[in-house]
Amino acid sequence: MNSAAKQPVTPSRRYCIAPMLDWTDRYYRYFARTLSQHAWLYTEMVNTGAIIHGDKMRHLRFDDIENPLALQLGGSEPADLARCARIAEDWGYDEVNLNVGCPSERVQSGSFGACLMAEPTLVSDGVKAMRDAVRNIDVTVKHRIGIDQVEEYSYVRDFVGQVAEAGCQTFIVHARNAILKGLSPKENREVPPLKYDFVYQLKHDFPHLEIIINGGITSHEAGLAHLQHVDGVMIGREAYHNPFSLAQVDELYYGAAPSAITRDQAMLAMRPFIEAELKAGTPLRFITRHVLGLYQGVYGARNWRRMLSDAKLLKNADWRLIEQAMREVAPREPQPAEAIAHAATAPLAE
């Protein structure tokens, strides 16, 4: 799991990148880490059965520089959750997170995800089992503010209160209801109204808990405003589609020195990782699909996206295709020779 070295960081969930199915795989997470050393990263949701009975290397593998990193679990059986939490700790994850927010029917059929909000006792049993199974990592819960037509704040308040009694100290709250029937997962991210005040009230009512707010946050200005009321923010699609926004995270959320990294340097920092993956047999498209938004707002970004998403160009391609795509983006960013040499051999240091 080793690759390039990373500067030590002070673990904090002030800025988290949300777990996103099919998106926050290890290739994206490595890329995100070239832009921010401090952001707290999450895996895609992984079903407990896949970990227990499936290919652990496929589901759990990560590079050391990705830490701090959380494994998000989908499941409801306390014994299985405990077993997976122990495995997560053994693998070097910093946190194990229970998904109580996914509204998809496929997840519901497995009796986990957002439907678990109706079963706080079962969630509490799972949290306690996981906490008993691990020694030095956090057990957290990501959930909605309610399900279906339940609109009362007391619903999420009572849910958090009961699960906290099982020992959970960190709650990541998507500030929308989950509609279990009639809306797609995409619609569930957009249609139910955001109620940020519910999340703020949770922090007021449970000041000893760490409350992270999630849902509809599309700018650093909005994220920093939320931090006046809660302990951290979790960003999803904005962080993915506009990845260069991550270059400001360490300064704005963690008080680090301003980053001088350029988009070109971020890609050059990826080169050793990409070439090692290609040598191991990873198709280049597995990685390039995560960097398509890097040059958003820069003239020539369309050429960058076109080249790195073209199936014909990507077939049997190597690093040279990325170099060619970089040359299509104009105006060119100034690149001192020594900066390029450093970026090509290590991730950005603070």
Coordinates of C-alpha atoms in Angstrom, one line a residue:
M1 CA 0.0 0.0 0.0
N2 CA 3.0 2.3 -0.1
S3 CA 3.8 4.8 -2.8
A4 CA 4.9 8.4 -2.5
A5 CA 5.4 9.9 0.9
K6 CA 3.0 12.4 2.4
Q7 CA 3.6 15.1 4.9
P8 CA 2.2 14.5 8.4
V9 CA -1.2 16.0 9.0
T10 CA -3.4 16.7 12.1
P11 CA -6.5 14.6 11.6
S12 CA -9.6 16.6 11.4
R13 CA -13.0 16.3 9.7
R14 CA -13.4 20.0 9.1
Y15 CA -13.5 19.2 5.3
C16 CA -14.5 15.7 4.1
I17 CA -15.0 14.4 0.6
A18 CA -18.2 12.3 0.6
P19 CA -18.3 8.6 -0.2
M20 CA -19.7 8.3 -3.7
L21 CA -20.4 5.0 -5.3
D22 CA -18.3 4.4 -8.5
W23 CA -16.5 7.6 -7.9
T24 CA -14.4 7.7 -4.7
D25 CA -12.3 4.7 -5.6
R26 CA -8.6 4.6 -4.8
Y27 CA -7.6 6.3 -8.1
Y28 CA -9.7 9.3 -7.3
R29 CA -8.6 9.4 -3.7
Y30 CA -4.9 9.4 -4.7
F31 CA -5.7 12.3 -7.1
A32 CA -7.5 14.2 -4.5
R33 CA -4.6 13.8 -2.1
T34 CA -2.2 15.5 -4.6
L35 CA -4.4 18.6 -4.1
S36 CA -5.1 18.5 -0.4
Q37 CA -3.2 16.8 2.3
H38 CA -5.7 17.5 5.1
A39 CA -9.1 16.7 3.6
W40 CA -10.6 13.6 5.2
L41 CA -11.3 11.0 2.5
Y42 CA -14.0 8.3 2.3
T43 CA -14.2 5.1 0.3
E44 CA -17.2 4.1 -1.7
M45 CA -19.8 2.2 0.3
V46 CA -18.7 -1.4 0.6
N47 CA -21.2 -4.1 1.6
T48 CA -20.1 -6.2 4.6
G49 CA -20.7 -9.3 2.6
A50 CA -18.3 -8.2 -0.1
I51 CA -15.5 -7.8 2.5
I52 CA -16.2 -11.0 4.4
H53 CA -16.7 -13.2 1.4
G54 CA -15.2 -11.3 -1.5
D55 CA -11.9 -10.0 -2.7
K56 CA -10.5 -8.0 0.2
M57 CA -7.7 -6.5 -2.0
R58 CA -10.1 -5.2 -4.5
H59 CA -12.4 -3.6 -2.0
L60 CA -9.9 -2.4 0.7
R61 CA -6.6 -1.6 -1.0
F62 CA -5.4 1.9 -0.7
D63 CA -2.1 3.9 -0.7
D64 CA -0.7 5.2 2.5
I65 CA -0.8 8.8 1.4
E66 CA -4.6 8.6 1.3
N67 CA -4.8 8.7 5.1
P68 CA -6.8 10.1 6.9
L69 CA -9.2 7.7 5.3
A70 CA -12.5 6.2 6.3
L71 CA -14.1 2.9 5.1
Q72 CA -17.8 3.3 4.6
L73 CA -19.8 0.1 5.3
G74 CA -23.2 -0.9 4.1
G75 CA -24.8 -3.5 6.4
S76 CA -27.1 -4.0 9.4
E77 CA -26.0 -7.3 11.0
P78 CA -24.0 -6.3 14.1
A79 CA -21.7 -9.3 14.0
D80 CA -20.8 -8.7 10.3
L81 CA -20.3 -5.0 11.0
A82 CA -18.0 -5.8 13.9
R83 CA -15.9 -8.2 11.8
C84 CA -15.5 -5.6 9.0
A85 CA -14.6 -2.9 11.5
R86 CA -11.8 -5.1 12.8
I87 CA -10.6 -5.8 9.3
A88 CA -10.7 -2.0 8.5
E89 CA -8.5 -1.3 11.5
D90 CA -6.1 -4.0 10.6
W91 CA -5.8 -2.6 7.1
G92 CA -4.9 0.9 8.4
Y93 CA -8.1 2.8 8.0
D94 CA -8.6 5.8 10.4
E95 CA -12.4 5.4 10.7
V96 CA -15.2 3.0 9.9
N97 CA -18.5 4.7 8.9
L98 CA -21.9 3.1 8.8
N99 CA -24.1 4.2 5.9
V100 CA -27.6 5.0 7.2
G101 CA -28.3 7.4 4.3
C102 CA -28.4 5.7 1.0
P103 CA -32.0 5.6 -0.4
S104 CA -31.5 3.2 -3.3
E105 CA -34.0 0.3 -3.6
R106 CA -31.1 -2.1 -4.1
V107 CA -29.7 -1.1 -0.7
Q108 CA -33.1 -1.2 0.9
S109 CA -33.5 -4.8 -0.3
G110 CA -30.5 -5.6 1.8
S111 CA -32.1 -3.9 4.8
F112 CA -29.5 -1.2 5.2
G113 CA -28.9 2.4 4.1
A114 CA -31.5 5.0 4.9
C115 CA -34.2 2.5 5.8
L116 CA -32.2 1.9 9.0
M117 CA -33.2 5.3 10.3
A118 CA -36.5 3.6 11.2
E119 CA -34.5 1.1 13.4
P120 CA -32.3 3.2 15.7
T121 CA -32.0 0.2 18.1
L122 CA -30.5 -1.9 15.4
V123 CA -28.1 0.9 14.4
S124 CA -27.1 1.3 18.0
D125 CA -26.4 -2.4 18.3
G126 CA -24.2 -2.2 15.2
V127 CA -22.3 0.8 16.4
K128 CA -21.7 -0.9 19.8
A129 CA -20.5 -4.1 18.1
M130 CA -18.1 -2.1 15.9
R131 CA -16.8 -0.1 18.8
D132 CA -16.2 -3.2 20.8
A133 CA -14.3 -4.7 17.9
V134 CA -11.8 -2.0 17.3
R135 CA -9.1 -0.4 19.5
N136 CA -7.9 2.9 18.0
I137 CA -10.2 4.0 15.3
D138 CA -13.5 6.0 15.2
V139 CA -16.9 4.5 14.5
T140 CA -19.2 7.1 12.8
V141 CA -22.6 7.2 11.2
K142 CA -23.7 9.0 8.1
H143 CA -27.5 9.5 7.9
R144 CA -30.4 11.7 6.7
I145 CA -32.6 14.0 8.8
G146 CA -35.6 11.7 8.2
I147 CA -37.3 9.3 5.8
D148 CA -40.3 9.7 3.6
Q149 CA -42.9 12.2 4.9
V150 CA -41.4 12.5 8.4
E151 CA -40.8 16.2 8.8
E152 CA -40.3 16.7 12.5
Y153 CA -36.9 17.6 13.9
S154 CA -37.6 15.3 16.9
Y155 CA -37.2 12.3 14.6
V156 CA -33.5 12.9 13.8
R157 CA -32.9 14.3 17.3
D158 CA -34.1 11.1 18.9
F159 CA -32.2 8.9 16.4
V160 CA -28.9 10.7 17.1
G161 CA -29.6 10.6 20.8
Q162 CA -30.1 6.9 20.9
V163 CA -27.2 6.0 18.7
A164 CA -24.9 8.3 20.7
E165 CA -25.8 6.3 23.8
A166 CA -24.1 3.3 22.0
G167 CA -20.8 5.3 21.9
C168 CA -21.0 7.0 18.5
Q169 CA -19.4 10.5 18.8
T170 CA -19.4 11.6 15.2
F171 CA -22.5 12.0 13.0
I172 CA -22.4 13.1 9.3
V173 CA -25.8 14.5 8.5
H174 CA -27.2 14.8 5.0
A175 CA -29.6 17.7 5.5
R176 CA -32.4 16.1 3.5
N177 CA -35.0 13.4 4.0
A178 CA -34.6 10.2 2.1
I179 CA -37.7 9.2 0.1
L180 CA -37.6 5.4 0.1
K181 CA -40.2 4.9 -2.7
G182 CA -40.8 7.0 -5.8
L183 CA -37.5 8.9 -6.1
S184 CA -34.2 7.7 -7.7
P185 CA -31.0 8.1 -5.8
K186 CA -30.2 11.1 -8.0
E187 CA -33.6 12.7 -7.2
N188 CA -33.0 12.0 -3.6
R189 CA -30.0 14.2 -3.7
E190 CA -31.9 17.1 -5.3
V191 CA -35.7 16.9 -4.6
P192 CA -36.2 16.7 -0.8
P193 CA -35.6 20.2 0.6
L194 CA -32.4 21.0 2.4
K195 CA -33.0 21.8 6.1
Y196 CA -29.6 23.0 7.4
D197 CA -31.3 24.4 10.5
F198 CA -32.0 20.8 11.6
V199 CA -28.3 20.0 11.5
Y200 CA -27.4 23.2 13.3
Q201 CA -29.9 22.4 16.0
L202 CA -28.3 18.9 16.5
K203 CA -25.1 20.6 17.3
H204 CA -26.9 22.9 19.7
D205 CA -28.7 20.0 21.4
F206 CA -25.6 17.7 21.5
P207 CA -22.6 20.1 21.9
H208 CA -20.4 17.2 23.0
L209 CA -20.9 15.4 19.6
E210 CA -19.0 16.0 16.4
I211 CA -21.6 17.1 13.8
I212 CA -20.6 17.2 10.1
I213 CA -23.0 18.8 7.6
N214 CA -23.6 17.4 4.1
G215 CA -25.9 18.2 1.2
G216 CA -25.9 20.9 -1.5
I217 CA -22.7 22.6 -0.5
T218 CA -21.1 23.9 -3.7
S219 CA -18.6 26.5 -2.7
H220 CA -15.9 27.2 -0.1
E221 CA -17.8 30.3 0.9
A222 CA -20.8 28.2 1.8
G223 CA -18.7 25.5 3.5
L224 CA -17.0 28.1 5.8
A225 CA -20.3 29.6 6.7
H226 CA -21.6 26.3 7.9
L227 CA -18.5 26.0 10.1
Q228 CA -20.0 28.8 12.2
H229 CA -22.6 26.3 13.3
V230 CA -21.2 22.8 13.0
D231 CA -17.8 21.0 13.3
G232 CA -17.2 20.1 9.7
V233 CA -18.5 20.0 6.2
M234 CA -18.7 17.1 3.7
I235 CA -18.6 17.9 0.0
G236 CA -19.5 15.5 -2.7
R237 CA -20.1 16.3 -6.4
E238 CA -18.4 19.7 -6.3
A239 CA -15.2 18.2 -5.0
Y240 CA -15.4 15.6 -7.8
H241 CA -16.4 17.6 -10.8
N242 CA -14.3 20.7 -9.8
P243 CA -11.2 18.9 -8.3
F244 CA -8.9 21.9 -8.4
S245 CA -11.1 23.5 -5.7
L246 CA -9.3 21.1 -3.4
A247 CA -6.1 23.1 -3.8
Q248 CA -7.6 25.7 -1.4
V249 CA -8.8 23.3 1.3
D250 CA -5.7 23.2 3.4
E251 CA -5.4 26.9 3.6
L252 CA -9.1 27.7 4.1
Y253 CA -10.1 25.0 6.5
Y254 CA -6.9 24.0 8.2
G255 CA -4.9 27.2 8.4
A256 CA -2.0 25.8 6.3
A257 CA 0.1 28.0 4.1
P258 CA -1.5 28.9 0.7
S259 CA -0.9 26.2 -1.9
A260 CA 1.2 27.1 -5.0
I261 CA 0.3 24.0 -6.9
T262 CA -0.9 24.4 -10.5
R263 CA -3.1 22.0 -12.4
D264 CA -0.2 20.8 -14.4
Q265 CA 1.8 20.1 -11.3
A266 CA -1.1 18.1 -9.9
M267 CA -1.0 15.8 -12.9
L268 CA 2.8 15.6 -12.9
A269 CA 2.5 14.5 -9.2
M270 CA 0.3 11.6 -10.4
R271 CA 2.8 10.4 -13.0
P272 CA 4.7 7.8 -10.8
F273 CA 1.4 6.4 -9.5
I274 CA -0.1 6.2 -13.0
E275 CA 3.0 4.6 -14.5
A276 CA 3.1 2.0 -11.7
E277 CA -0.6 1.2 -12.2
L278 CA -0.2 0.9 -15.9
K279 CA 2.8 -1.5 -15.3
A280 CA 0.5 -3.5 -13.0
G281 CA -2.1 -3.8 -15.7
T282 CA -4.5 -1.1 -14.8
P283 CA -6.2 0.5 -17.8
L284 CA -5.5 4.2 -18.1
R285 CA -9.2 4.9 -18.4
F286 CA -9.7 3.8 -14.7
I287 CA -7.7 6.8 -13.7
T288 CA -8.3 9.4 -16.4
R289 CA -12.1 9.4 -15.8
H290 CA -11.4 11.1 -12.4
V291 CA -9.3 14.0 -13.7
L292 CA -11.6 15.2 -16.5
G293 CA -12.7 18.3 -14.5
L294 CA -9.2 19.4 -13.5
Y295 CA -9.0 22.2 -16.1
Q296 CA -12.6 23.4 -15.6
G297 CA -12.7 27.1 -16.5
V298 CA -9.4 27.0 -18.5
Y299 CA -9.4 27.5 -22.2
G300 CA -8.9 24.2 -23.9
A301 CA -10.6 22.2 -21.1
R302 CA -12.9 20.6 -23.7
N303 CA -9.9 19.2 -25.6
W304 CA -8.6 17.8 -22.3
R305 CA -11.9 16.1 -21.5
R306 CA -12.4 14.8 -25.1
M307 CA -9.0 13.2 -25.3
L308 CA -9.0 11.5 -21.9
S309 CA -12.5 10.1 -22.4
D310 CA -12.1 8.9 -25.9
A311 CA -12.2 5.1 -25.8
K312 CA -10.1 4.7 -29.0
L313 CA -7.4 7.0 -27.7
L314 CA -7.4 5.3 -24.3
K315 CA -7.1 1.8 -25.7
N316 CA -3.5 0.7 -24.8
A317 CA -2.6 4.3 -24.0
D318 CA 0.1 5.3 -21.5
W319 CA 1.4 8.5 -19.9
R320 CA 2.1 10.1 -23.3
L321 CA -1.6 10.5 -23.9
I322 CA -1.9 12.7 -20.8
E323 CA 1.1 14.7 -21.8
Q324 CA -0.5 15.3 -25.2
A325 CA -3.8 16.3 -23.6
M326 CA -2.0 18.7 -21.3
R327 CA -0.5 20.4 -24.4
E328 CA -4.0 21.0 -25.7
V329 CA -4.9 23.2 -22.7
A330 CA -4.0 26.9 -23.3
P331 CA -2.8 29.2 -22.2
R332 CA 0.0 27.2 -20.7
E333 CA 0.6 27.6 -17.0
P334 CA 4.2 28.7 -16.3
Q335 CA 6.3 25.8 -15.0
P336 CA 9.7 26.5 -13.5
A337 CA 11.9 23.5 -14.2
E338 CA 12.6 22.8 -10.6
A339 CA 8.9 22.8 -9.7
I340 CA 8.2 20.3 -12.5
A341 CA 11.0 18.0 -11.3
H342 CA 9.7 18.1 -7.7
A343 CA 6.1 17.6 -8.7
A344 CA 7.0 14.6 -10.8
T345 CA 8.5 12.7 -7.9
A346 CA 6.3 13.5 -4.9
P347 CA 2.9 14.9 -3.9
L348 CA 2.7 18.5 -3.0
A349 CA 4.1 19.2 0.5
E350 CA 2.6 22.0 2.6

